[in-house]
Amino acid sequence: MSEINLDTVKHVANLARIEIQDEKAAEAFTEELAKIVDYAHLLDEVDLSSTTPMFHAVDLKNVMREDTEHAPLSQEEALSNAKSVKDGQFKVPKML
């Protein structure tokens, strides 16, 4: 049987700031949550002895390009698409 009981449901409802005023509703929640937990316990019966543990469902790898040296942009090139420029620098709105 499940470890879900009426006190557990009331406690979780309190933590979630859910007000359960009707005792019948609390009992209904208890039954439903118990069924859900019991169903989840079916996973305990799955044989995983031949399964390799993994961190992610998809085998992801970082793809990095080689770091190559390039000539830097000139100040004019760097500022060419700027919305606003002042004294050879990017001009941005005040933050504070």
CSV table of C-alpha atoms in Angstrom, one decimal:
chain,number,residue,atom,x,y,z
A,1,MET,CA,0.0,0.0,0.0
A,2,SER,CA,1.0,3.6,-0.4
A,3,GLU,CA,2.6,5.8,2.1
A,4,ILE,CA,0.1,8.5,1.3
A,5,ASN,CA,-2.4,9.2,4.1
A,6,LEU,CA,-4.8,11.9,5.1
A,7,ASP,CA,-2.2,13.7,7.3
A,8,THR,CA,0.3,13.7,4.4
A,9,VAL,CA,-2.2,15.2,2.0
A,10,LYS,CA,-3.1,17.9,4.5
A,11,HIS,CA,0.5,18.7,5.1
A,12,VAL,CA,1.4,18.9,1.4
A,13,ALA,CA,-1.7,21.1,0.8
A,14,ASN,CA,-0.6,23.4,3.6
A,15,LEU,CA,2.9,23.7,2.1
A,16,ALA,CA,1.4,24.4,-1.3
A,17,ARG,CA,-0.9,27.0,0.3
A,18,ILE,CA,-4.0,25.0,-0.9
A,19,GLU,CA,-6.9,25.2,1.5
A,20,ILE,CA,-8.9,21.9,1.7
A,21,GLN,CA,-11.9,22.6,3.8
A,22,ASP,CA,-14.0,19.6,3.0
A,23,GLU,CA,-13.0,16.3,4.7
A,24,LYS,CA,-14.5,14.3,1.8
A,25,ALA,CA,-12.3,16.2,-0.7
A,26,ALA,CA,-9.2,15.5,1.4
A,27,GLU,CA,-10.0,11.8,1.4
A,28,ALA,CA,-10.5,11.9,-2.4
A,29,PHE,CA,-7.1,13.6,-2.8
A,30,THR,CA,-5.6,10.9,-0.5
A,31,GLU,CA,-7.0,8.1,-2.7
A,32,GLU,CA,-5.9,9.7,-5.9
A,33,LEU,CA,-2.4,10.5,-4.7
A,34,ALA,CA,-2.0,7.0,-3.3
A,35,LYS,CA,-3.0,5.5,-6.7
A,36,ILE,CA,-0.4,7.8,-8.4
A,37,VAL,CA,2.4,6.8,-6.0
A,38,ASP,CA,1.5,3.1,-6.2
A,39,TYR,CA,1.6,3.4,-10.0
A,40,ALA,CA,5.1,5.1,-9.8
A,41,HIS,CA,6.3,2.2,-7.6
A,42,LEU,CA,5.8,-0.1,-10.7
A,43,LEU,CA,9.2,1.4,-11.9
A,44,ASP,CA,10.8,-0.4,-8.9
A,45,GLU,CA,10.1,-3.7,-10.6
A,46,VAL,CA,11.9,-2.8,-13.9
A,47,ASP,CA,15.1,-4.8,-14.3
A,48,LEU,CA,17.9,-2.2,-14.9
A,49,SER,CA,20.8,-4.5,-14.3
A,50,SER,CA,21.9,-4.5,-17.9
A,51,THR,CA,21.4,-0.7,-18.4
A,52,THR,CA,24.3,1.6,-18.3
A,53,PRO,CA,23.7,4.7,-16.1
A,54,MET,CA,23.5,8.0,-18.0
A,55,PHE,CA,23.4,11.6,-17.2
A,56,HIS,CA,21.2,12.7,-20.2
A,57,ALA,CA,18.8,10.8,-22.5
A,58,VAL,CA,20.7,12.1,-25.6
A,59,ASP,CA,24.4,11.6,-26.0
A,60,LEU,CA,25.5,15.3,-26.3
A,61,LYS,CA,29.0,16.4,-26.9
A,62,ASN,CA,30.4,20.0,-27.2
A,63,VAL,CA,31.5,20.8,-30.7
A,64,MET,CA,34.2,23.3,-30.5
A,65,ARG,CA,36.0,24.9,-33.5
A,66,GLU,CA,39.6,25.6,-33.5
A,67,ASP,CA,40.7,28.9,-32.1
A,68,THR,CA,42.3,30.8,-35.0
A,69,GLU,CA,43.9,34.1,-35.0
A,70,HIS,CA,42.4,36.9,-37.1
A,71,ALA,CA,43.2,40.6,-37.6
A,72,PRO,CA,41.2,42.7,-35.1
A,73,LEU,CA,38.5,45.1,-36.3
A,74,SER,CA,39.5,48.7,-36.6
A,75,GLN,CA,37.6,51.2,-34.4
A,76,GLU,CA,35.6,52.4,-37.4
A,77,GLU,CA,34.6,48.8,-38.3
A,78,ALA,CA,33.6,48.1,-34.8
A,79,LEU,CA,31.5,51.2,-34.5
A,80,SER,CA,30.1,51.0,-38.0
A,81,ASN,CA,26.7,49.4,-37.0
A,82,ALA,CA,26.4,51.1,-33.6
A,83,LYS,CA,23.1,52.9,-33.1
A,84,SER,CA,24.8,55.8,-31.2
A,85,VAL,CA,28.5,56.8,-31.0
A,86,LYS,CA,30.1,59.5,-28.9
A,87,ASP,CA,33.9,60.3,-28.9
A,88,GLY,CA,34.8,57.1,-30.7
A,89,GLN,CA,32.9,54.9,-28.2
A,90,PHE,CA,29.5,53.1,-28.1
A,91,LYS,CA,26.9,55.4,-26.5
A,92,VAL,CA,24.3,53.5,-24.4
A,93,PRO,CA,21.5,54.7,-22.2
A,94,LYS,CA,22.2,55.4,-18.5
A,95,MET,CA,21.4,52.3,-16.3
A,96,LEU,CA,21.2,54.0,-12.9
